[in-house]
Coordinates of C-alpha atoms in Angstrom, one line a residue:
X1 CA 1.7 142.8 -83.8
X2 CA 0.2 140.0 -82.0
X3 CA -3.3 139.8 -80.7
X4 CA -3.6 140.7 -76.5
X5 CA -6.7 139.7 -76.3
X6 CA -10.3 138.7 -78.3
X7 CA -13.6 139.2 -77.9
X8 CA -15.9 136.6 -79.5
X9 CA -19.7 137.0 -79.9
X10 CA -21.3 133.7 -78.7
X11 CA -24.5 132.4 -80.7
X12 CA -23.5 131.3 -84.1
X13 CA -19.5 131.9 -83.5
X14 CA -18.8 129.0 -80.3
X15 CA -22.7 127.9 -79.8
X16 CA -24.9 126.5 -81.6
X17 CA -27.3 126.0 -78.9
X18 CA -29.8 128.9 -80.4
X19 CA -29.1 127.4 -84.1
X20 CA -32.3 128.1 -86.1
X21 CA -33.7 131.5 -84.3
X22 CA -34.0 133.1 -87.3
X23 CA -37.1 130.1 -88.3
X24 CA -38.3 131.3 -85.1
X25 CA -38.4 134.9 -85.0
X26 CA -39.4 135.0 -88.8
X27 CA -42.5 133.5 -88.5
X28 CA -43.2 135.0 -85.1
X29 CA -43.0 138.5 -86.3
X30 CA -44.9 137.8 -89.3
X31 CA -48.0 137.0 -87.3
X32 CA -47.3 139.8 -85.3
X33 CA -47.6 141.9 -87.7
X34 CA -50.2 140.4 -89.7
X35 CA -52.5 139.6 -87.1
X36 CA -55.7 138.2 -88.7
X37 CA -55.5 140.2 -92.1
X38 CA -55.8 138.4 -95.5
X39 CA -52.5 140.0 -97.4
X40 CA -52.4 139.6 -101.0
X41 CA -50.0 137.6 -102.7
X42 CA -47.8 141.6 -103.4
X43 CA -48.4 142.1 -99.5
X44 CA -47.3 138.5 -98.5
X45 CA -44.0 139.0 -100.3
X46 CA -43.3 142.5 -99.2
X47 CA -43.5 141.9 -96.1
X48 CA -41.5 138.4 -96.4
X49 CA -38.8 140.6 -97.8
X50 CA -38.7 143.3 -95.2
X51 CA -38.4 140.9 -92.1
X52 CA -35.7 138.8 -93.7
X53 CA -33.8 142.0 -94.8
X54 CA -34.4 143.5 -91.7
X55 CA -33.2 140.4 -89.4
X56 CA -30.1 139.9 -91.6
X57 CA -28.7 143.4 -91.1
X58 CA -30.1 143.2 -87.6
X59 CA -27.5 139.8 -86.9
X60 CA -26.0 140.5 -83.6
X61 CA -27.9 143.2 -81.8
X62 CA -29.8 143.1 -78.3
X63 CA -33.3 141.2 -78.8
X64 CA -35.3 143.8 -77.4
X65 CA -34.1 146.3 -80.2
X66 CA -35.3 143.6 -82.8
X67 CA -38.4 143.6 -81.2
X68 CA -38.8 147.4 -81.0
X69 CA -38.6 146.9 -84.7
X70 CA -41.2 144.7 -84.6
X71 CA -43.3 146.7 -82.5
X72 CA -42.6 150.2 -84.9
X73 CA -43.8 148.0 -88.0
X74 CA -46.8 146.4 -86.7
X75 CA -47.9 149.2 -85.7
X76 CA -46.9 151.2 -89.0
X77 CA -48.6 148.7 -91.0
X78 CA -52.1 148.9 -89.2
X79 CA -53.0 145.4 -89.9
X80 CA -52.9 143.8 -86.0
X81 CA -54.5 146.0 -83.7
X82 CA -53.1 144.5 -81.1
X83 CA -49.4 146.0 -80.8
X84 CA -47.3 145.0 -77.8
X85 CA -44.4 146.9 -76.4
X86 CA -41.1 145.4 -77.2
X87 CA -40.6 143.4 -74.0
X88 CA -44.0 141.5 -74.6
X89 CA -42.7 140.4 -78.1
X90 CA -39.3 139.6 -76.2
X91 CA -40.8 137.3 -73.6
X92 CA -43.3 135.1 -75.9
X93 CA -40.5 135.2 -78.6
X94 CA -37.8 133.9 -76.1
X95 CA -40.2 131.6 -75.3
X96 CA -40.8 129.7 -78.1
X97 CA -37.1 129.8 -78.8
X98 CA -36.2 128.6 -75.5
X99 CA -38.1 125.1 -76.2
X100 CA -35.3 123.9 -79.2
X101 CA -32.8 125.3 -76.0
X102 CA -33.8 123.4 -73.3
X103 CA -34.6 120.6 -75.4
X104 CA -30.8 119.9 -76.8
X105 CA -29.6 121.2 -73.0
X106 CA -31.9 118.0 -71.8
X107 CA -30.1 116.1 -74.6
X108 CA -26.6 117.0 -73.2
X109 CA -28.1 116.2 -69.6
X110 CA -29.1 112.7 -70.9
X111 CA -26.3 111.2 -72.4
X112 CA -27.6 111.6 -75.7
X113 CA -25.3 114.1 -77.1
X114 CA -22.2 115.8 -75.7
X115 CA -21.3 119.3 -75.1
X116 CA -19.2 119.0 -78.7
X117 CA -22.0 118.5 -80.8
X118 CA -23.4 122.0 -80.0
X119 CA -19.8 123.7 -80.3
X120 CA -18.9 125.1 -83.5
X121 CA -16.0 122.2 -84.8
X122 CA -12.4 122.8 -83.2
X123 CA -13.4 125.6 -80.3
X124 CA -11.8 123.6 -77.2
X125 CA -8.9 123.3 -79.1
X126 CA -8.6 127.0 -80.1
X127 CA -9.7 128.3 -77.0
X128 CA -6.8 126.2 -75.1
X129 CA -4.5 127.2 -77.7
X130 CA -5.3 130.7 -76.5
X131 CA -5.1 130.1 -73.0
X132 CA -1.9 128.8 -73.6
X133 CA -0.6 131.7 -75.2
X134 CA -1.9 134.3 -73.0
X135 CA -4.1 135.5 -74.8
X136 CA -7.2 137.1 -72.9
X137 CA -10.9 136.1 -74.1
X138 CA -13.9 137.6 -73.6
X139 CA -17.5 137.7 -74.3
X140 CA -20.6 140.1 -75.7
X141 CA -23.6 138.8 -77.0
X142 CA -27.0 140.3 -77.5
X143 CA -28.2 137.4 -75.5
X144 CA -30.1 138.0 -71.7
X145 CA -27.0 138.3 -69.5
X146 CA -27.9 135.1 -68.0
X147 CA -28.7 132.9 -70.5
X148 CA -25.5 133.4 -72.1
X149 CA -23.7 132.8 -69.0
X150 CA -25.7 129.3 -68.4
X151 CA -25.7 128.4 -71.6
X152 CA -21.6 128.6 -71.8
X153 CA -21.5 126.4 -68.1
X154 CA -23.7 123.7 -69.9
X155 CA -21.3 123.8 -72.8
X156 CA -18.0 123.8 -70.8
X157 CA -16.5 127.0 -71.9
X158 CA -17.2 129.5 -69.9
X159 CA -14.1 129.3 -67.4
X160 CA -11.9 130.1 -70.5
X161 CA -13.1 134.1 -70.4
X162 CA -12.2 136.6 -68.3
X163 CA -15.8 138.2 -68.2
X164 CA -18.8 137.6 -70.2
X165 CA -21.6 140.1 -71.0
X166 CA -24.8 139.3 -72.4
X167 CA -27.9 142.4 -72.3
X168 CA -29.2 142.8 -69.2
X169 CA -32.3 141.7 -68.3
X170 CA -34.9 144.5 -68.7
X171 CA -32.7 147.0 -70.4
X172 CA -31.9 148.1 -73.7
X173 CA -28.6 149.2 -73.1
X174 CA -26.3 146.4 -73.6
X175 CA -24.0 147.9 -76.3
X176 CA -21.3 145.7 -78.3
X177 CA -19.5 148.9 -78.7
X178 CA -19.6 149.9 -75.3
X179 CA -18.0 146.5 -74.4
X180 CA -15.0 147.2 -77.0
X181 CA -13.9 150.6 -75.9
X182 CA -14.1 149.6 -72.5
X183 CA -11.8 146.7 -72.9
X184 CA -9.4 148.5 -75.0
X185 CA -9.4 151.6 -72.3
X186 CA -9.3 149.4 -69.4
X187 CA -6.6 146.7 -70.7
X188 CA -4.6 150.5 -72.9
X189 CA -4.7 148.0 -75.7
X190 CA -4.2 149.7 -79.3
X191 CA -7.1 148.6 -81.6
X192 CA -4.6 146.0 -83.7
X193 CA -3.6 144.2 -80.6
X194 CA -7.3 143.0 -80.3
X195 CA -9.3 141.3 -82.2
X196 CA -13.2 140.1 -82.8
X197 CA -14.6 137.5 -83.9
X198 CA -18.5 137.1 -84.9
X199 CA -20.9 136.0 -87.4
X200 CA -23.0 138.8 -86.9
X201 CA -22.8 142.5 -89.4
X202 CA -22.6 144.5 -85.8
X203 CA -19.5 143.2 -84.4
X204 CA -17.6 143.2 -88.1
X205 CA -18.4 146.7 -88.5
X206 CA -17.7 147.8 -84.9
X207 CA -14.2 146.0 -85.1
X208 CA -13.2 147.9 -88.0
X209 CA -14.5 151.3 -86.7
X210 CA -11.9 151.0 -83.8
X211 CA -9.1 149.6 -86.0
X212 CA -9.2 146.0 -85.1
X213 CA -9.0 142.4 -86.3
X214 CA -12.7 141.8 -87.7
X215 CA -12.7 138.0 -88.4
X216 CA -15.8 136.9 -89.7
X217 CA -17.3 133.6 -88.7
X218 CA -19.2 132.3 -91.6
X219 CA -20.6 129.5 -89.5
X220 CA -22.9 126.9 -91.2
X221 CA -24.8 126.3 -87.4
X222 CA -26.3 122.6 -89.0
X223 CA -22.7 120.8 -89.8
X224 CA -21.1 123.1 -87.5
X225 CA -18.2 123.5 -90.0
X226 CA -17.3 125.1 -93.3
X227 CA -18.3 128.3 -94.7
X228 CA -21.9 129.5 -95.0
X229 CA -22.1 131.6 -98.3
X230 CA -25.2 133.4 -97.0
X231 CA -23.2 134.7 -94.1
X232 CA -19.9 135.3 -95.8
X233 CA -21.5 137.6 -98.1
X234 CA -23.3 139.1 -95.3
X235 CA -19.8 139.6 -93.4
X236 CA -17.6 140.8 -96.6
X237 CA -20.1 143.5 -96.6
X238 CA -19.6 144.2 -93.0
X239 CA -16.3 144.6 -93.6
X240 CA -14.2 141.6 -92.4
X241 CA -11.0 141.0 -92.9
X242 CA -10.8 137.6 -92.8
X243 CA -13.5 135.2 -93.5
X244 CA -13.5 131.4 -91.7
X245 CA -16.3 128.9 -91.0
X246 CA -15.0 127.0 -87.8
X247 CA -12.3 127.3 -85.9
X248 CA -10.3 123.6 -87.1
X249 CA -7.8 125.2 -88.7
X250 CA -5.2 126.2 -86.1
X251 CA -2.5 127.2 -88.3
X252 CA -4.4 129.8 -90.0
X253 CA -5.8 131.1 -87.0
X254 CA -2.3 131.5 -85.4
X255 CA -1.2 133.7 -88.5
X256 CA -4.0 136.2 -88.5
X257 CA -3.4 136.5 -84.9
X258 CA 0.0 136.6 -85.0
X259 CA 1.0 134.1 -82.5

């Protein structure tokens, strides 16, 4: 049947504004939780381990419950004893990550580099082709509400979706599932008319849950085409039933969606 409508997650799957969040939030919840403590070399790679295992099955989820986690394993560990509540470690990390962003939106501002260079490689083209065809678009992303929002107006895409829904600021309760079963209640789609596309675990395994097209977008955010084998594997296991690193290959794309 073909697709009614699709729901793409934003950072990673159309942007790459954010690219390279992880080398931020890695480090920064490393010191967080270390604080000033002198971990052995067993402690140093433990904890290495936890926070990249915990941030890749984390892909896709509302800061702020990252940060909880954060906040939950400082203080489990007992090494910093300053432990912050979950919006503290929001704020300072959105901070710091927020410098590479406004530094490539000053880039765009300038001259120096267009709004393509920070889409992943053939998204106008597949979001007109959608347009075209009547298809309905639509976006959720764990993302403050209005930073997603900005950040697709400075990247030229946002008039292509009928609504877009990043977490609210201050609350935890912007829920990628939520976002599904109200579209599909509110539009009376059946789960295979719709279809999701992501780079993120969350959305993969929430697409599947309510019988719909998971497409996996192993996106390699540096080259901004081909297929990342890190996230593949991490979307396979999620679930997907397709996996695709950009979006230049229109033909494809108009067979999984069957239009």
């Amino acid at each position: 049947m073909t697709i009614k409508a699709v729901l793409f997650d934003f950072d990673g799957t159309l942007s790459t504004l954010r690219a390279g969040w992880e080398e931020v939030m890695v480090p920064f919840m490393k010191e967080s939780i270390v604080g000033n403590q002198q971990l052995t070399e067993e402690e140093n790679v433990r904890m290495d381990r936890e926070i990249a295992d915990y941030i890749d099955q984390s892909t896709g989820i509302q800061t702020v419950f990252q940060m909880r986690w954060l906040k939950e394993k400082t203080t489990a560990e007992g090494w910093n004893p300053e432990v912050l509540d979950e919006w503290a470690y929001k704020a300072e990390y959105n901070r710091r990550l927020l410098l590479s962003v406004h530094e490539r939106i000053n880039r765009m501002a300038s001259g120096e580099l267009r709004q393509e260079d920070y889409l992943m490689k053939g998204s106008l083209a597949f979001l007109q082709l959608l347009q075209d065809r009547g298809v309905e678009m639509y976006v959720a992303s764990g993302t403050d509400h209005p930073d997603v929002v900005r950040e697709a107006q400075v990247l030229g895409v946002s008039s292509f979706f009928r609504e877009i829904w990043g977490a609210p600021v201050g609350k935890a309760e912007c829920s990628k599932e939520k976002v599904m079963m109200d579209l599909i209640e509110n539009k009376k789609l059946s789960g295979h008319e719709f279809a999701v596309v992501g780079d993120g675990k969350v959305e993969i395994r929430l697409a599947k849950e309510i019988g719909s097209l998971a497409v996996g977008l192993a996106s390699d955010e540096t080259v901004r085409e081909g297929v990342n084998p890190l996230k593949e594997k991490r979307l396979l296991v999620a679930g997907a039933d397709v996996i695709v690193g950009d979006f230049t290959n229109i033909d494809q794309w108009i067979t999984w969606l069957g239009l």
